[in-house]
Tab-separated table of C-alpha atoms in Angstrom:
chain	number	residue	atom	x	y	z
A	1	MET	CA	14.487	-26.082	-3.798
A	2	ILE	CA	17.874	-24.354	-4.352
A	3	ASP	CA	19.144	-21.981	-1.670
A	4	SER	CA	22.420	-20.973	-3.319
A	5	LEU	CA	24.308	-21.643	-6.528
A	6	TYR	CA	28.108	-21.571	-6.826
A	7	ILE	CA	30.365	-21.825	-9.876
A	8	LEU	CA	33.974	-22.762	-9.061
A	9	ASP	CA	37.030	-23.016	-11.299
A	10	GLN	CA	39.551	-25.880	-11.370
A	11	LYS	CA	41.358	-24.379	-8.347
A	12	ARG	CA	38.046	-24.485	-6.461
A	13	THR	CA	37.905	-20.718	-6.339
A	14	ILE	CA	34.395	-19.302	-6.525
A	15	ILE	CA	33.890	-17.405	-9.791
A	16	ILE	CA	30.229	-16.537	-9.280
A	17	GLU	CA	27.789	-17.174	-6.464
A	18	LYS	CA	24.094	-16.394	-6.269
A	19	HIS	CA	21.947	-16.702	-3.141
A	20	TYR	CA	18.197	-17.155	-3.521
A	21	LYS	CA	17.598	-17.593	0.203
A	22	LYS	CA	19.576	-16.831	3.334
A	23	PRO	CA	23.061	-18.407	2.947
A	24	GLN	CA	23.382	-21.579	5.027
A	25	ILE	CA	27.154	-22.017	4.673
A	26	ALA	CA	29.899	-19.405	4.501
A	27	SER	CA	31.209	-19.079	0.945
A	28	ASN	CA	34.822	-19.530	2.016
A	29	LEU	CA	33.995	-23.026	3.311
A	30	ILE	CA	32.353	-24.367	0.149
A	31	HIS	CA	35.579	-25.533	-1.507
A	32	ARG	CA	36.525	-27.539	1.606
A	33	LEU	CA	33.237	-29.428	1.688
A	34	ILE	CA	33.304	-30.602	-1.936
A	35	ASN	CA	34.844	-33.984	-2.698
A	36	SER	CA	34.671	-36.487	-5.533
A	37	ASP	CA	31.052	-37.351	-4.704
A	38	PHE	CA	28.271	-35.644	-6.632
A	39	ILE	CA	26.166	-35.345	-3.468
A	40	VAL	CA	27.680	-34.310	-0.134
A	41	LYS	CA	25.666	-33.899	3.081
A	42	THR	CA	26.928	-31.416	5.640
A	43	GLY	CA	24.808	-30.549	8.652
A	44	ASN	CA	21.295	-29.693	7.502
A	45	CYS	CA	22.426	-28.948	3.941
A	46	VAL	CA	23.238	-30.947	0.840
A	47	LEU	CA	25.741	-29.898	-1.831
A	48	MET	CA	25.031	-31.263	-5.324
A	49	THR	CA	27.924	-30.895	-7.767
A	50	VAL	CA	28.055	-31.128	-11.558
A	51	PRO	CA	31.576	-30.937	-13.118
A	52	VAL	CA	31.823	-29.343	-16.579
A	53	ASN	CA	35.040	-28.382	-18.416
A	54	ASN	CA	37.146	-27.918	-15.261
A	55	LEU	CA	34.272	-26.017	-13.655
A	56	LEU	CA	32.118	-27.111	-10.743
A	57	PHE	CA	28.453	-26.118	-10.604
A	58	VAL	CA	27.399	-26.534	-6.979
A	59	SER	CA	23.793	-26.262	-5.791
A	60	LEU	CA	23.143	-25.897	-2.060
A	61	VAL	CA	19.843	-27.355	-0.855
A	62	SER	CA	18.578	-27.107	2.736
A	63	SER	CA	15.027	-28.446	2.324
A	64	GLU	CA	13.459	-31.603	0.913
A	65	ALA	CA	14.051	-31.698	-2.845
A	66	PRO	CA	14.387	-34.425	-5.497
A	67	PRO	CA	18.085	-34.775	-6.433
A	68	LEU	CA	17.237	-35.485	-10.067
A	69	GLY	CA	15.277	-32.231	-10.170
A	70	VAL	CA	18.337	-30.273	-9.034
A	71	PHE	CA	20.623	-32.034	-11.512
A	72	TYR	CA	18.096	-31.515	-14.315
A	73	PHE	CA	17.955	-27.796	-13.530
A	74	THR	CA	21.766	-27.630	-13.642
A	75	GLU	CA	21.682	-29.286	-17.064
A	76	GLN	CA	19.170	-26.665	-18.241
A	77	LEU	CA	21.472	-23.924	-16.949
A	78	LEU	CA	24.406	-25.412	-18.854
A	79	GLN	CA	22.361	-25.525	-22.058
A	80	LEU	CA	21.444	-21.871	-21.560
A	81	PHE	CA	25.109	-20.923	-21.153
A	82	LYS	CA	25.973	-22.834	-24.336
A	83	ASP	CA	23.140	-21.068	-26.141
A	84	TYR	CA	24.425	-17.669	-24.981
A	85	PHE	CA	28.199	-18.191	-25.150
A	86	THR	CA	28.661	-21.265	-27.449
A	87	ASP	CA	31.196	-22.756	-25.017
A	88	ILE	CA	31.588	-22.864	-21.233
A	89	ASN	CA	34.844	-22.183	-19.401
A	90	ASP	CA	36.048	-19.963	-16.581
A	91	GLN	CA	37.358	-17.208	-18.870
A	92	ILE	CA	34.092	-16.937	-20.804
A	93	LEU	CA	32.097	-16.681	-17.581
A	94	LYS	CA	34.456	-14.024	-16.217
A	95	ASP	CA	34.352	-12.007	-19.445
A	96	ASN	CA	30.550	-12.099	-19.427
A	97	PHE	CA	30.034	-11.788	-15.692
A	98	ASP	CA	27.167	-9.291	-16.013
A	99	ILE	CA	25.245	-11.529	-18.431
A	100	VAL	CA	25.837	-14.645	-16.316
A	101	TYR	CA	24.642	-12.907	-13.156
A	102	GLN	CA	21.495	-11.636	-14.887
A	103	ILE	CA	20.752	-15.156	-16.111
A	104	LEU	CA	21.130	-16.535	-12.588
A	105	GLN	CA	18.859	-13.752	-11.360
A	106	GLU	CA	16.046	-14.575	-13.802
A	107	ILE	CA	16.013	-18.378	-13.984
A	108	ILE	CA	15.200	-18.965	-10.295
A	109	ASP	CA	12.511	-17.313	-8.184
A	110	ASN	CA	12.771	-17.887	-4.426
A	111	GLY	CA	14.718	-21.088	-4.985
A	112	GLU	CA	12.406	-22.596	-7.617
A	113	PRO	CA	13.246	-22.807	-11.353
A	114	TYR	CA	11.290	-20.054	-13.113
A	115	ILE	CA	12.384	-19.120	-16.666
A	116	THR	CA	14.526	-21.741	-18.373
A	117	GLU	CA	13.382	-21.393	-22.009
A	118	PRO	CA	16.054	-19.595	-24.093
A	119	CYS	CA	13.625	-17.599	-26.252
A	120	LEU	CA	11.879	-16.134	-23.190
A	121	LEU	CA	15.081	-15.491	-21.271
A	122	LYS	CA	16.612	-13.613	-24.213
A	123	GLN	CA	13.792	-11.069	-23.995
A	124	LEU	CA	14.972	-10.218	-20.475
A	125	VAL	CA	18.714	-10.808	-20.896
A	126	PRO	CA	19.941	-10.101	-24.462
A	127	PRO	CA	22.818	-12.363	-25.590
A	128	PRO	CA	26.257	-10.746	-25.735
A	129	SER	CA	27.485	-9.652	-29.156
A	130	LEU	CA	29.468	-6.823	-30.666
A	131	LEU	CA	26.362	-5.630	-32.514
A	132	THR	CA	24.289	-5.636	-29.307
A	133	ARG	CA	26.916	-3.642	-27.444
A	134	VAL	CA	27.260	-1.093	-30.268
A	135	ILE	CA	23.491	-0.678	-30.568
A	136	ASN	CA	23.056	-0.270	-26.816
A	137	THR	CA	25.833	2.328	-26.816
A	138	ILE	CA	24.386	4.382	-29.675
A	139	TYR	CA	20.698	3.962	-29.023
A	140	GLN	CA	18.630	4.092	-25.891
A	141	GLU	CA	18.246	0.549	-24.654
A	142	LYS	CA	14.634	-0.601	-24.504
A	143	ALA	CA	13.255	-1.821	-21.209
A	144	PRO	CA	12.528	-5.574	-21.096
A	145	THR	CA	8.969	-6.535	-21.819
A	146	SER	CA	6.765	-7.109	-18.789
A	147	ALA	CA	4.543	-9.610	-20.612
A	148	VAL	CA	5.691	-13.201	-20.887
A	149	SER	CA	4.293	-15.475	-23.552
A	150	THR	CA	1.866	-18.168	-22.433
A	151	ILE	CA	3.697	-20.479	-24.855
A	152	SER	CA	6.985	-21.026	-23.060
A	153	TRP	CA	9.051	-21.964	-26.113
A	154	ARG	CA	8.113	-18.908	-28.234
A	155	GLN	CA	8.470	-15.263	-27.318
A	156	LEU	CA	5.868	-12.570	-27.897
A	157	GLY	CA	6.047	-10.167	-30.819
A	158	VAL	CA	8.486	-11.874	-33.187
A	159	ASN	CA	9.027	-9.162	-35.786
A	160	GLY	CA	11.636	-7.086	-37.571
A	161	ILE	CA	13.614	-3.952	-36.790
A	162	VAL	CA	14.640	-1.157	-39.160
A	163	PHE	CA	18.055	0.449	-38.727
A	164	GLY	CA	17.823	3.742	-40.639
A	165	GLN	CA	20.244	6.535	-41.513
A	166	VAL	CA	20.020	10.021	-42.995
A	167	GLU	CA	23.173	10.625	-45.040
A	168	CYS	CA	23.957	14.155	-46.245
A	169	LEU	CA	26.193	15.671	-48.902
A	170	CYS	CA	26.534	19.406	-48.345
A	171	ARG	CA	28.241	21.845	-50.731
A	172	LEU	CA	27.116	25.212	-49.341
A	173	SER	CA	29.270	28.300	-48.864
A	174	GLY	CA	29.155	30.643	-45.885
A	175	MET	CA	27.595	29.615	-42.572
A	176	PRO	CA	24.114	28.306	-43.442
A	177	GLU	CA	21.666	26.986	-40.870
A	178	LEU	CA	19.464	24.168	-42.119
A	179	ILE	CA	16.083	23.111	-40.761
A	180	LEU	CA	14.898	19.627	-41.705
A	181	HIS	CA	11.319	18.515	-41.038
A	182	THR	CA	10.544	14.799	-41.127
A	183	THR	CA	7.651	12.433	-40.546
A	184	GLY	CA	8.028	9.123	-38.755
A	185	LEU	CA	10.980	9.765	-36.448
A	186	LYS	CA	10.124	8.727	-32.915
A	187	ASP	CA	12.451	7.279	-30.297
A	188	SER	CA	15.890	5.660	-30.493
A	189	ILE	CA	17.507	8.471	-32.494
A	190	SER	CA	21.197	9.366	-32.486
A	191	PHE	CA	22.095	12.792	-33.929
A	192	HIS	CA	25.246	14.312	-35.368
A	193	LYS	CA	26.859	16.751	-32.927
A	194	SER	CA	25.833	19.689	-35.147
A	195	VAL	CA	22.112	19.191	-34.378
A	196	ASP	CA	20.424	21.541	-31.902
A	197	ILE	CA	18.782	18.991	-29.598
A	198	GLU	CA	16.867	21.630	-27.628
A	199	LYS	CA	15.064	22.905	-30.733
A	200	PHE	CA	14.290	19.342	-31.818
A	201	ASN	CA	12.713	18.585	-28.432
A	202	GLN	CA	10.615	21.753	-28.802
A	203	GLY	CA	9.197	20.454	-32.088
A	204	LYS	CA	11.050	22.954	-34.288
A	205	GLY	CA	12.529	20.337	-36.581
A	206	ILE	CA	16.121	19.191	-36.932
A	207	THR	CA	18.202	22.382	-36.896
A	208	PHE	CA	21.914	22.173	-37.687
A	209	ILE	CA	24.884	23.956	-39.231
A	210	PRO	CA	26.215	21.259	-41.578
A	211	PRO	CA	29.818	20.197	-42.085
A	212	ASP	CA	31.144	20.603	-45.605
A	213	GLY	CA	30.975	17.372	-47.575
A	214	SER	CA	29.520	13.992	-46.655
A	215	PHE	CA	28.324	13.188	-43.148
A	216	GLN	CA	25.662	11.186	-41.327
A	217	LEU	CA	23.045	13.511	-39.866
A	218	LEU	CA	21.268	10.892	-37.769
A	219	ASN	CA	20.474	7.222	-37.387
A	220	TYR	CA	17.475	5.550	-35.841
A	221	THR	CA	15.779	2.253	-35.068
A	222	MET	CA	12.117	1.352	-35.177
A	223	ASP	CA	9.911	-1.702	-35.365
A	224	ILE	CA	8.399	-2.820	-38.658
A	225	ASN	CA	5.203	-4.737	-39.309
A	226	GLN	CA	4.336	-7.163	-42.087
A	227	ASN	CA	2.420	-4.593	-44.170
A	228	GLN	CA	5.500	-2.376	-44.522
A	229	ILE	CA	7.615	-5.039	-46.245
A	230	PRO	CA	7.762	-4.118	-49.973
A	231	PHE	CA	7.102	-7.627	-51.291
A	232	THR	CA	5.307	-10.855	-50.505
A	233	ILE	CA	6.896	-14.285	-50.796
A	234	ARG	CA	4.739	-17.373	-51.093
A	235	ALA	CA	6.541	-20.663	-50.610
A	236	ASN	CA	5.181	-24.178	-50.628
A	237	LEU	CA	7.267	-27.171	-49.543
A	238	ILE	CA	5.820	-30.493	-50.640
A	239	LYS	CA	7.241	-33.188	-48.383
A	240	SER	CA	7.769	-36.665	-49.789
A	241	SER	CA	10.627	-39.053	-50.450
A	242	ASN	CA	11.741	-36.460	-53.032
A	243	SER	CA	10.544	-33.066	-51.843
A	244	LYS	CA	9.467	-30.183	-54.079
A	245	LEU	CA	9.771	-26.450	-53.403
A	246	GLU	CA	7.622	-23.831	-55.145
A	247	VAL	CA	8.284	-20.111	-54.625
A	248	SER	CA	6.652	-16.989	-56.063
A	249	VAL	CA	7.242	-13.302	-55.320
A	250	ASN	CA	4.825	-10.358	-55.505
A	251	THR	CA	6.829	-7.118	-55.608
A	252	LYS	CA	3.741	-4.911	-55.023
A	253	SER	CA	4.555	-2.770	-58.109
A	254	HIS	CA	7.892	-1.648	-56.638
A	255	SER	CA	10.991	-1.468	-58.825
A	256	PHE	CA	13.795	-3.401	-57.152
A	257	GLU	CA	17.446	-2.647	-57.820
A	258	THR	CA	18.339	-5.961	-56.200
A	259	LEU	CA	16.230	-8.964	-55.226
A	260	ILE	CA	18.049	-12.228	-54.562
A	261	ILE	CA	16.630	-15.268	-52.777
A	262	SER	CA	18.986	-18.036	-51.703
A	263	CYS	CA	18.981	-21.202	-49.621
A	264	THR	CA	21.058	-24.313	-48.992
A	265	LEU	CA	19.775	-27.598	-50.408
A	266	PRO	CA	21.011	-31.121	-51.101
A	267	ASN	CA	21.144	-32.174	-54.743
A	268	ALA	CA	18.289	-30.567	-56.677
A	269	ASN	CA	16.890	-29.956	-60.169
A	270	ILE	CA	15.723	-26.398	-60.883
A	271	VAL	CA	12.765	-25.431	-63.073
A	272	SER	CA	13.676	-21.785	-63.758
A	273	SER	CA	16.041	-20.000	-66.134
A	274	ASN	CA	16.699	-17.273	-63.564
A	275	ALA	CA	18.207	-19.500	-60.885
A	276	THR	CA	21.532	-21.231	-60.344
A	277	PHE	CA	22.519	-24.147	-58.155
A	278	THR	CA	26.204	-24.442	-57.241
A	279	ASN	CA	27.855	-26.192	-54.282
A	280	LYS	CA	24.436	-26.948	-52.787
A	281	GLN	CA	23.566	-23.237	-52.826
A	282	LEU	CA	20.427	-22.138	-54.688
A	283	VAL	CA	20.382	-18.494	-55.890
A	284	TRP	CA	17.319	-16.985	-57.608
A	285	ASN	CA	16.603	-13.417	-58.746
A	286	GLY	CA	12.906	-13.546	-57.836
A	287	ASP	CA	11.655	-13.216	-61.427
A	288	GLY	CA	8.625	-15.344	-62.311
A	289	LYS	CA	8.124	-18.565	-60.397
A	290	LEU	CA	10.671	-21.005	-59.033
A	291	GLY	CA	10.258	-24.759	-58.967
A	292	VAL	CA	12.842	-27.048	-57.376
A	293	PHE	CA	12.837	-30.852	-57.267
A	294	ILE	CA	14.921	-31.974	-54.290
A	295	ASP	CA	16.699	-35.311	-53.950
A	296	GLY	CA	15.531	-36.538	-50.555
A	297	LYS	CA	13.013	-35.387	-47.982
A	298	ILE	CA	13.216	-31.929	-46.365
A	299	ASP	CA	10.974	-30.948	-43.458
A	300	PHE	CA	12.166	-27.380	-42.916
A	301	LEU	CA	13.778	-24.705	-45.079
A	302	VAL	CA	15.077	-21.148	-44.627
A	303	LEU	CA	15.060	-18.697	-47.537
A	304	ASN	CA	17.522	-15.805	-47.226
A	305	VAL	CA	16.368	-12.624	-48.970
A	306	GLU	CA	18.646	-9.791	-50.079
A	307	PHE	CA	17.011	-6.737	-51.604
A	308	ARG	CA	17.283	-3.032	-52.324
A	309	VAL	CA	14.301	-0.998	-53.481
A	310	ASN	CA	13.808	2.684	-54.264
A	311	MET	CA	10.870	3.674	-52.101
A	312	THR	CA	10.012	5.825	-49.129
A	313	SER	CA	11.239	4.254	-45.935
A	314	LEU	CA	9.455	4.522	-42.600
A	315	VAL	CA	10.872	8.048	-42.242
A	316	ARG	CA	9.887	10.692	-44.797
A	317	ILE	CA	11.525	14.077	-45.441
A	318	ASP	CA	8.836	16.782	-45.578
A	319	SER	CA	10.930	19.917	-46.079
A	320	LEU	CA	14.444	21.355	-45.917
A	321	ASN	CA	14.966	25.091	-45.398
A	322	VAL	CA	18.207	27.078	-45.568
A	323	GLN	CA	18.632	30.184	-43.408
A	324	ASN	CA	21.302	32.859	-42.774
A	325	GLU	CA	22.389	32.925	-46.435
A	326	ALA	CA	21.023	34.974	-49.361
A	327	TYR	CA	21.551	32.443	-52.149
A	328	LYS	CA	18.973	29.890	-53.250
A	329	PRO	CA	20.466	26.388	-52.993
A	330	PHE	CA	19.598	23.266	-54.939
A	331	LYS	CA	17.944	20.667	-52.718
A	332	GLY	CA	17.426	17.002	-53.495
A	333	GLY	CA	16.699	13.792	-51.630
A	334	ARG	CA	16.428	10.078	-52.294
A	335	SER	CA	14.984	7.285	-50.171
A	336	PHE	CA	15.628	3.564	-50.429
A	337	ILE	CA	15.330	0.424	-48.323
A	338	LYS	CA	17.813	-2.430	-48.332
A	339	SER	CA	17.758	-5.702	-46.472
A	340	GLY	CA	19.733	-6.559	-43.414
A	341	ARG	CA	19.098	-10.107	-42.237
A	342	PHE	CA	15.760	-11.126	-43.752
A	343	GLN	CA	14.593	-14.741	-43.675
A	344	VAL	CA	11.492	-16.622	-44.762
A	345	ARG	CA	11.028	-19.915	-42.934
A	346	VAL	CA	9.204	-22.669	-44.758
A	347	ASP	CA	7.888	-25.871	-43.204
């Protein structure tokens, strides 16, 4: 359907072009052929133009195709750009040229629209963000999944990710060599420069000569499944003209330092002494059961959970040995898990 796609700025200079078939018109002639009409026929080709924020999105078609289909695809592309970049202008597209080009590469296959659902496309082309760039710099970037969900509007494997760290405080004299053995460390690990990577790859543990004082020995990422979450939240939203929310928490016998559940609501009456409601913000400490009578009907709700619990994380320290020194040091360790962005969606 679409042979080529061009994005031009207000000076009619091509910012980005992508060819899905053999180019039918030289790129340097495109700006001369465009006029105020949305559809322009030239030779055996048709140029279909959609103006947006001083930009021109031009689709070149050389075979029989429904015009509304081309314009609808352009609208889908614009929605994708807004989903990725919030706004659309020439500077944003230039600053994110690599992301834009990858999107254009994935959404069309041999001229036909292929992947236009945001949740599927984001598996192949991650949205730009400072966090994404930092993570991809520190950790090995995972290859995109080769399996695409049969449900086009929902991606496969929606889950959580653990970002872990091993922080050290060393007060040892001399030049000690430490050997740390752990369980659970797999891929996506970033070590302190003191670690002997060769010995680690040989399975001899994490060997290092530590700096004096506090330092971060390593950080890591790994997937997490539902069974590894240290609590269970049960929420029931009763929908009516005046909705009702019921929430209970099972902490699985863990002792939490912090457990706070919050959400945004319209006017509401709370049935719990451990919750507050101020400026439409409900905050609850997770103790007992929570009942909330809501003024008005709510069809969907997001609970934000903040927690910190003293328990073994996905990585466990098995042993720590000190070599090259005659003294016997004191060794101690502590593990805890705290929340990053954790949400429970209720409907």
